[in-house]
């Protein structure tokens, strides 16, 4: 494991980059720093599976039916669909193990596996934002089902904007503090991406 890849002003969940039918890199956060593992020896399915389980247990109790992680991938563009189409798949303990040890070696898609953070209110909720240099729009969507309801399929109790609309609902974002925090994090991301671009390029929307 090397030194910090870069510093952050906030934490991100453990994230595994998937590329070319294998784990390509593994990002972990400690305080305000991101650490990157990219050696093949450190990216074996066994280590990733055990690492994600351990990371979840540091945040809550891990049951067999718990939503442990999710896979966010982008399907390749085609003539019929010229724009890449993102999709999300949620994993519990057994399905994550199956993906890492069996399915990954035949998966040609590019994406990430990210640790699922148990929501404080028992229902999964996601804040989505649209940004331009002159405007910011923020909305939140929450699943209608307790995320720990074992008899309900993973996708039905976990999805928000990515699932069928009748499984979730729009939720108000209380207070100005949360809006300000989202705006601040977006500004940090935009500044970081802008710093990586050629000086003739600029981020106009996100």
PDB file of C-alpha atoms in Angstrom:
ATOM      1  CA  UNK A   1       0.000   0.000   0.000  1.00  0.00           C
ATOM      2  CA  UNK A   2       1.452   3.318  -1.020  1.00  0.00           C
ATOM      3  CA  UNK A   3       1.079   6.788   0.379  1.00  0.00           C
ATOM      4  CA  UNK A   4      -1.958   9.025   0.028  1.00  0.00           C
ATOM      5  CA  UNK A   5      -3.228   9.482  -3.538  1.00  0.00           C
ATOM      6  CA  UNK A   6      -4.593  12.920  -2.648  1.00  0.00           C
ATOM      7  CA  UNK A   7      -6.299  14.753   0.192  1.00  0.00           C
ATOM      8  CA  UNK A   8     -10.020  15.367   0.601  1.00  0.00           C
ATOM      9  CA  UNK A   9     -12.123  17.629   2.740  1.00  0.00           C
ATOM     10  CA  UNK A  10     -14.631  14.790   3.254  1.00  0.00           C
ATOM     11  CA  UNK A  11     -14.634  10.998   3.264  1.00  0.00           C
ATOM     12  CA  UNK A  12     -15.771   8.577   0.582  1.00  0.00           C
ATOM     13  CA  UNK A  13     -16.704   4.909   1.072  1.00  0.00           C
ATOM     14  CA  UNK A  14     -14.297   2.157   0.038  1.00  0.00           C
ATOM     15  CA  UNK A  15     -14.349   2.100  -3.766  1.00  0.00           C
ATOM     16  CA  UNK A  16     -13.018  -0.576  -6.141  1.00  0.00           C
ATOM     17  CA  UNK A  17     -12.489   0.399  -9.779  1.00  0.00           C
ATOM     18  CA  UNK A  18     -13.544  -2.371 -12.191  1.00  0.00           C
ATOM     19  CA  UNK A  19     -11.870  -2.508 -15.593  1.00  0.00           C
ATOM     20  CA  UNK A  20     -10.799  -5.180 -18.093  1.00  0.00           C
ATOM     21  CA  UNK A  21     -12.520  -8.006 -16.207  1.00  0.00           C
ATOM     22  CA  UNK A  22     -10.684  -7.404 -12.945  1.00  0.00           C
ATOM     23  CA  UNK A  23     -10.295  -5.029 -10.040  1.00  0.00           C
ATOM     24  CA  UNK A  24      -8.100  -2.219 -11.366  1.00  0.00           C
ATOM     25  CA  UNK A  25      -7.628  -0.158  -8.187  1.00  0.00           C
ATOM     26  CA  UNK A  26      -8.967   0.060  -4.648  1.00  0.00           C
ATOM     27  CA  UNK A  27      -9.487   3.413  -2.958  1.00  0.00           C
ATOM     28  CA  UNK A  28      -9.844   3.665   0.807  1.00  0.00           C
ATOM     29  CA  UNK A  29     -10.257   6.772   2.948  1.00  0.00           C
ATOM     30  CA  UNK A  30      -8.636   7.522   6.276  1.00  0.00           C
ATOM     31  CA  UNK A  31      -9.501  10.862   7.865  1.00  0.00           C
ATOM     32  CA  UNK A  32      -8.986  13.371   5.025  1.00  0.00           C
ATOM     33  CA  UNK A  33      -6.736  11.254   2.793  1.00  0.00           C
ATOM     34  CA  UNK A  34      -7.435   8.813  -0.003  1.00  0.00           C
ATOM     35  CA  UNK A  35      -5.192   5.760  -0.295  1.00  0.00           C
ATOM     36  CA  UNK A  36      -4.921   3.781  -3.525  1.00  0.00           C
ATOM     37  CA  UNK A  37      -4.009   0.121  -3.971  1.00  0.00           C
ATOM     38  CA  UNK A  38      -3.236  -0.921  -7.532  1.00  0.00           C
ATOM     39  CA  UNK A  39      -0.938  -3.925  -7.214  1.00  0.00           C
ATOM     40  CA  UNK A  40      -2.555  -7.116  -8.520  1.00  0.00           C
ATOM     41  CA  UNK A  41      -1.498  -8.966  -5.364  1.00  0.00           C
ATOM     42  CA  UNK A  42      -3.571  -6.527  -3.267  1.00  0.00           C
ATOM     43  CA  UNK A  43      -6.621  -6.743  -5.534  1.00  0.00           C
ATOM     44  CA  UNK A  44      -7.472 -10.426  -5.266  1.00  0.00           C
ATOM     45  CA  UNK A  45     -11.210 -11.128  -4.782  1.00  0.00           C
ATOM     46  CA  UNK A  46     -10.572 -12.592  -1.325  1.00  0.00           C
ATOM     47  CA  UNK A  47      -8.903  -9.406  -0.050  1.00  0.00           C
ATOM     48  CA  UNK A  48     -11.535  -7.109  -1.544  1.00  0.00           C
ATOM     49  CA  UNK A  49     -14.414  -9.176  -0.174  1.00  0.00           C
ATOM     50  CA  UNK A  50     -12.915  -9.356   3.316  1.00  0.00           C
ATOM     51  CA  UNK A  51     -11.984  -5.658   3.213  1.00  0.00           C
ATOM     52  CA  UNK A  52     -15.482  -4.503   2.256  1.00  0.00           C
ATOM     53  CA  UNK A  53     -17.072  -6.710   4.920  1.00  0.00           C
ATOM     54  CA  UNK A  54     -14.694  -5.325   7.545  1.00  0.00           C
ATOM     55  CA  UNK A  55     -15.368  -1.732   6.423  1.00  0.00           C
ATOM     56  CA  UNK A  56     -19.133  -2.293   6.725  1.00  0.00           C
ATOM     57  CA  UNK A  57     -18.763  -3.771  10.221  1.00  0.00           C
ATOM     58  CA  UNK A  58     -17.011  -0.609  11.329  1.00  0.00           C
ATOM     59  CA  UNK A  59     -20.251   1.248  10.551  1.00  0.00           C
ATOM     60  CA  UNK A  60     -22.899  -1.293  11.580  1.00  0.00           C
ATOM     61  CA  UNK A  61     -23.878  -4.925  12.065  1.00  0.00           C
ATOM     62  CA  UNK A  62     -23.477  -7.011   8.898  1.00  0.00           C
ATOM     63  CA  UNK A  63     -26.253  -9.564   8.348  1.00  0.00           C
ATOM     64  CA  UNK A  64     -26.624 -12.004   5.474  1.00  0.00           C
ATOM     65  CA  UNK A  65     -29.422  -9.862   4.016  1.00  0.00           C
ATOM     66  CA  UNK A  66     -27.677  -6.488   4.559  1.00  0.00           C
ATOM     67  CA  UNK A  67     -27.023  -4.287   1.543  1.00  0.00           C
ATOM     68  CA  UNK A  68     -23.232  -4.561   1.605  1.00  0.00           C
ATOM     69  CA  UNK A  69     -22.149  -2.811  -1.602  1.00  0.00           C
ATOM     70  CA  UNK A  70     -23.313  -1.758  -5.036  1.00  0.00           C
ATOM     71  CA  UNK A  71     -21.897  -1.970  -8.527  1.00  0.00           C
ATOM     72  CA  UNK A  72     -22.152   1.108 -10.740  1.00  0.00           C
ATOM     73  CA  UNK A  73     -21.248   0.342 -14.345  1.00  0.00           C
ATOM     74  CA  UNK A  74     -21.574   2.005 -17.716  1.00  0.00           C
ATOM     75  CA  UNK A  75     -22.630  -0.030 -20.706  1.00  0.00           C
ATOM     76  CA  UNK A  76     -20.669   0.684 -23.853  1.00  0.00           C
ATOM     77  CA  UNK A  77     -22.238   3.025 -26.396  1.00  0.00           C
ATOM     78  CA  UNK A  78     -23.792   1.462 -29.480  1.00  0.00           C
ATOM     79  CA  UNK A  79     -25.217   2.759 -32.741  1.00  0.00           C
ATOM     80  CA  UNK A  80     -28.724   2.586 -31.257  1.00  0.00           C
ATOM     81  CA  UNK A  81     -27.634   4.116 -27.939  1.00  0.00           C
ATOM     82  CA  UNK A  82     -24.725   6.497 -28.649  1.00  0.00           C
ATOM     83  CA  UNK A  83     -24.595   7.721 -25.052  1.00  0.00           C
ATOM     84  CA  UNK A  84     -23.242   5.338 -22.369  1.00  0.00           C
ATOM     85  CA  UNK A  85     -25.991   4.014 -20.096  1.00  0.00           C
ATOM     86  CA  UNK A  86     -25.208   3.683 -16.362  1.00  0.00           C
ATOM     87  CA  UNK A  87     -26.781   0.953 -14.244  1.00  0.00           C
ATOM     88  CA  UNK A  88     -26.620  -0.063 -10.570  1.00  0.00           C
ATOM     89  CA  UNK A  89     -26.682  -3.521  -8.992  1.00  0.00           C
ATOM     90  CA  UNK A  90     -26.892  -4.004  -5.223  1.00  0.00           C
ATOM     91  CA  UNK A  91     -25.113  -6.808  -3.372  1.00  0.00           C
ATOM     92  CA  UNK A  92     -25.538  -8.619  -0.091  1.00  0.00           C
ATOM     93  CA  UNK A  93     -22.811 -10.844   1.346  1.00  0.00           C
ATOM     94  CA  UNK A  94     -23.422 -13.848  -0.908  1.00  0.00           C
ATOM     95  CA  UNK A  95     -24.084 -11.959  -4.154  1.00  0.00           C
ATOM     96  CA  UNK A  96     -20.982  -9.795  -3.698  1.00  0.00           C
ATOM     97  CA  UNK A  97     -18.918 -12.932  -3.158  1.00  0.00           C
ATOM     98  CA  UNK A  98     -20.386 -14.481  -6.306  1.00  0.00           C
ATOM     99  CA  UNK A  99     -19.614 -11.379  -8.360  1.00  0.00           C
ATOM    100  CA  UNK A 100     -16.025 -11.034  -7.173  1.00  0.00           C
ATOM    101  CA  UNK A 101     -15.102 -14.718  -7.383  1.00  0.00           C
ATOM    102  CA  UNK A 102     -17.122 -15.793 -10.449  1.00  0.00           C
ATOM    103  CA  UNK A 103     -18.798 -13.072 -12.497  1.00  0.00           C
ATOM    104  CA  UNK A 104     -16.077 -10.420 -12.561  1.00  0.00           C
ATOM    105  CA  UNK A 105     -13.717 -12.438 -14.757  1.00  0.00           C
ATOM    106  CA  UNK A 106     -16.300 -12.348 -17.576  1.00  0.00           C
ATOM    107  CA  UNK A 107     -17.599  -8.788 -17.050  1.00  0.00           C
ATOM    108  CA  UNK A 108     -16.412  -6.482 -19.851  1.00  0.00           C
ATOM    109  CA  UNK A 109     -18.006  -3.379 -18.374  1.00  0.00           C
ATOM    110  CA  UNK A 110     -16.179  -0.520 -16.663  1.00  0.00           C
ATOM    111  CA  UNK A 111     -17.348   0.833 -13.335  1.00  0.00           C
ATOM    112  CA  UNK A 112     -16.941   0.792  -9.589  1.00  0.00           C
ATOM    113  CA  UNK A 113     -17.939  -1.324  -6.614  1.00  0.00           C
ATOM    114  CA  UNK A 114     -18.604   0.928  -3.648  1.00  0.00           C
ATOM    115  CA  UNK A 115     -19.314   0.151  -0.013  1.00  0.00           C
ATOM    116  CA  UNK A 116     -22.935   0.798   0.949  1.00  0.00           C
ATOM    117  CA  UNK A 117     -23.238   3.100   3.967  1.00  0.00           C
ATOM    118  CA  UNK A 118     -26.198   2.129   6.199  1.00  0.00           C
ATOM    119  CA  UNK A 119     -28.595   5.111   6.251  1.00  0.00           C
ATOM    120  CA  UNK A 120     -29.264   6.706   9.656  1.00  0.00           C
ATOM    121  CA  UNK A 121     -33.018   6.707   9.074  1.00  0.00           C
ATOM    122  CA  UNK A 122     -33.293   3.051   7.925  1.00  0.00           C
ATOM    123  CA  UNK A 123     -34.428   4.091   4.450  1.00  0.00           C
ATOM    124  CA  UNK A 124     -31.872   4.628   1.718  1.00  0.00           C
ATOM    125  CA  UNK A 125     -31.816   8.208   0.435  1.00  0.00           C
ATOM    126  CA  UNK A 126     -29.706   9.942  -2.195  1.00  0.00           C
ATOM    127  CA  UNK A 127     -29.165  13.615  -2.904  1.00  0.00           C
ATOM    128  CA  UNK A 128     -28.780  14.514  -6.578  1.00  0.00           C
ATOM    129  CA  UNK A 129     -27.427  17.834  -7.777  1.00  0.00           C
ATOM    130  CA  UNK A 130     -27.118  19.679 -11.085  1.00  0.00           C
ATOM    131  CA  UNK A 131     -24.402  22.325 -11.230  1.00  0.00           C
ATOM    132  CA  UNK A 132     -23.407  25.105 -13.597  1.00  0.00           C
ATOM    133  CA  UNK A 133     -21.239  28.146 -12.825  1.00  0.00           C
ATOM    134  CA  UNK A 134     -24.453  30.151 -12.383  1.00  0.00           C
ATOM    135  CA  UNK A 135     -26.935  27.771 -10.789  1.00  0.00           C
ATOM    136  CA  UNK A 136     -27.308  24.786  -8.458  1.00  0.00           C
ATOM    137  CA  UNK A 137     -30.321  22.493  -8.203  1.00  0.00           C
ATOM    138  CA  UNK A 138     -30.529  19.891  -5.440  1.00  0.00           C
ATOM    139  CA  UNK A 139     -33.146  17.215  -4.803  1.00  0.00           C
ATOM    140  CA  UNK A 140     -33.409  14.161  -2.572  1.00  0.00           C
ATOM    141  CA  UNK A 141     -35.175  10.869  -3.167  1.00  0.00           C
ATOM    142  CA  UNK A 142     -35.778   8.210  -0.479  1.00  0.00           C
ATOM    143  CA  UNK A 143     -36.788   4.576  -0.801  1.00  0.00           C
ATOM    144  CA  UNK A 144     -40.167   3.721   0.734  1.00  0.00           C
ATOM    145  CA  UNK A 145     -38.957   0.468   2.337  1.00  0.00           C
ATOM    146  CA  UNK A 146     -36.694  -0.103   5.321  1.00  0.00           C
ATOM    147  CA  UNK A 147     -33.344  -1.107   3.817  1.00  0.00           C
ATOM    148  CA  UNK A 148     -33.064  -3.991   6.314  1.00  0.00           C
ATOM    149  CA  UNK A 149     -36.335  -5.668   5.231  1.00  0.00           C
ATOM    150  CA  UNK A 150     -34.959  -9.099   4.360  1.00  0.00           C
ATOM    151  CA  UNK A 151     -37.910 -10.458   2.332  1.00  0.00           C
ATOM    152  CA  UNK A 152     -37.885  -7.517  -0.112  1.00  0.00           C
ATOM    153  CA  UNK A 153     -35.436  -7.832  -3.059  1.00  0.00           C
ATOM    154  CA  UNK A 154     -32.252  -5.768  -2.758  1.00  0.00           C
ATOM    155  CA  UNK A 155     -33.005  -3.447  -5.670  1.00  0.00           C
ATOM    156  CA  UNK A 156     -36.529  -2.681  -4.441  1.00  0.00           C
ATOM    157  CA  UNK A 157     -35.413  -1.663  -0.927  1.00  0.00           C
ATOM    158  CA  UNK A 158     -32.212   0.118  -1.968  1.00  0.00           C
ATOM    159  CA  UNK A 159     -32.938   2.067  -5.161  1.00  0.00           C
ATOM    160  CA  UNK A 160     -33.703   5.768  -5.347  1.00  0.00           C
ATOM    161  CA  UNK A 161     -33.188   7.701  -8.592  1.00  0.00           C
ATOM    162  CA  UNK A 162     -31.850   4.529 -10.222  1.00  0.00           C
ATOM    163  CA  UNK A 163     -34.973   2.423  -9.622  1.00  0.00           C
ATOM    164  CA  UNK A 164     -38.626   2.470 -10.545  1.00  0.00           C
ATOM    165  CA  UNK A 165     -40.241   5.640  -9.273  1.00  0.00           C
ATOM    166  CA  UNK A 166     -42.995   3.905  -7.278  1.00  0.00           C
ATOM    167  CA  UNK A 167     -40.350   2.354  -5.000  1.00  0.00           C
ATOM    168  CA  UNK A 168     -39.193   5.771  -3.754  1.00  0.00           C
ATOM    169  CA  UNK A 169     -40.406   9.289  -3.095  1.00  0.00           C
ATOM    170  CA  UNK A 170     -39.141  12.855  -3.199  1.00  0.00           C
ATOM    171  CA  UNK A 171     -38.029  14.073   0.233  1.00  0.00           C
ATOM    172  CA  UNK A 172     -37.498  17.637   1.340  1.00  0.00           C
ATOM    173  CA  UNK A 173     -33.942  18.653   2.201  1.00  0.00           C
ATOM    174  CA  UNK A 174     -34.260  20.163   5.684  1.00  0.00           C
ATOM    175  CA  UNK A 175     -32.463  23.360   6.580  1.00  0.00           C
ATOM    176  CA  UNK A 176     -29.872  25.397   4.770  1.00  0.00           C
ATOM    177  CA  UNK A 177     -26.852  23.714   6.378  1.00  0.00           C
ATOM    178  CA  UNK A 178     -27.177  20.508   4.337  1.00  0.00           C
ATOM    179  CA  UNK A 179     -27.661  22.467   1.125  1.00  0.00           C
ATOM    180  CA  UNK A 180     -24.578  24.530   1.909  1.00  0.00           C
ATOM    181  CA  UNK A 181     -22.563  21.365   2.612  1.00  0.00           C
ATOM    182  CA  UNK A 182     -23.615  19.796  -0.704  1.00  0.00           C
ATOM    183  CA  UNK A 183     -22.743  22.999  -2.535  1.00  0.00           C
ATOM    184  CA  UNK A 184     -19.348  23.140  -0.834  1.00  0.00           C
ATOM    185  CA  UNK A 185     -18.534  19.541  -1.762  1.00  0.00           C
ATOM    186  CA  UNK A 186     -19.611  20.127  -5.352  1.00  0.00           C
ATOM    187  CA  UNK A 187     -17.355  23.155  -5.572  1.00  0.00           C
ATOM    188  CA  UNK A 188     -14.437  21.069  -4.280  1.00  0.00           C
ATOM    189  CA  UNK A 189     -15.096  18.365  -6.897  1.00  0.00           C
ATOM    190  CA  UNK A 190     -15.386  20.912  -9.714  1.00  0.00           C
ATOM    191  CA  UNK A 191     -12.163  22.627  -8.616  1.00  0.00           C
ATOM    192  CA  UNK A 192     -10.350  19.279  -8.436  1.00  0.00           C
ATOM    193  CA  UNK A 193     -11.532  18.190 -11.901  1.00  0.00           C
ATOM    194  CA  UNK A 194     -10.759  21.612 -13.364  1.00  0.00           C
ATOM    195  CA  UNK A 195      -7.200  21.403 -12.033  1.00  0.00           C
ATOM    196  CA  UNK A 196      -6.701  18.177 -14.009  1.00  0.00           C
ATOM    197  CA  UNK A 197      -7.899  19.660 -17.302  1.00  0.00           C
ATOM    198  CA  UNK A 198      -5.808  21.600 -19.837  1.00  0.00           C
ATOM    199  CA  UNK A 199      -5.912  25.317 -19.106  1.00  0.00           C
ATOM    200  CA  UNK A 200      -8.001  25.890 -22.263  1.00  0.00           C
ATOM    201  CA  UNK A 201     -10.812  23.653 -20.918  1.00  0.00           C
ATOM    202  CA  UNK A 202     -13.455  24.427 -18.337  1.00  0.00           C
ATOM    203  CA  UNK A 203     -16.227  22.508 -16.584  1.00  0.00           C
ATOM    204  CA  UNK A 204     -19.558  24.040 -17.593  1.00  0.00           C
ATOM    205  CA  UNK A 205     -22.003  21.572 -16.052  1.00  0.00           C
ATOM    206  CA  UNK A 206     -22.000  18.609 -13.712  1.00  0.00           C
TER     207      UNK A 206
END
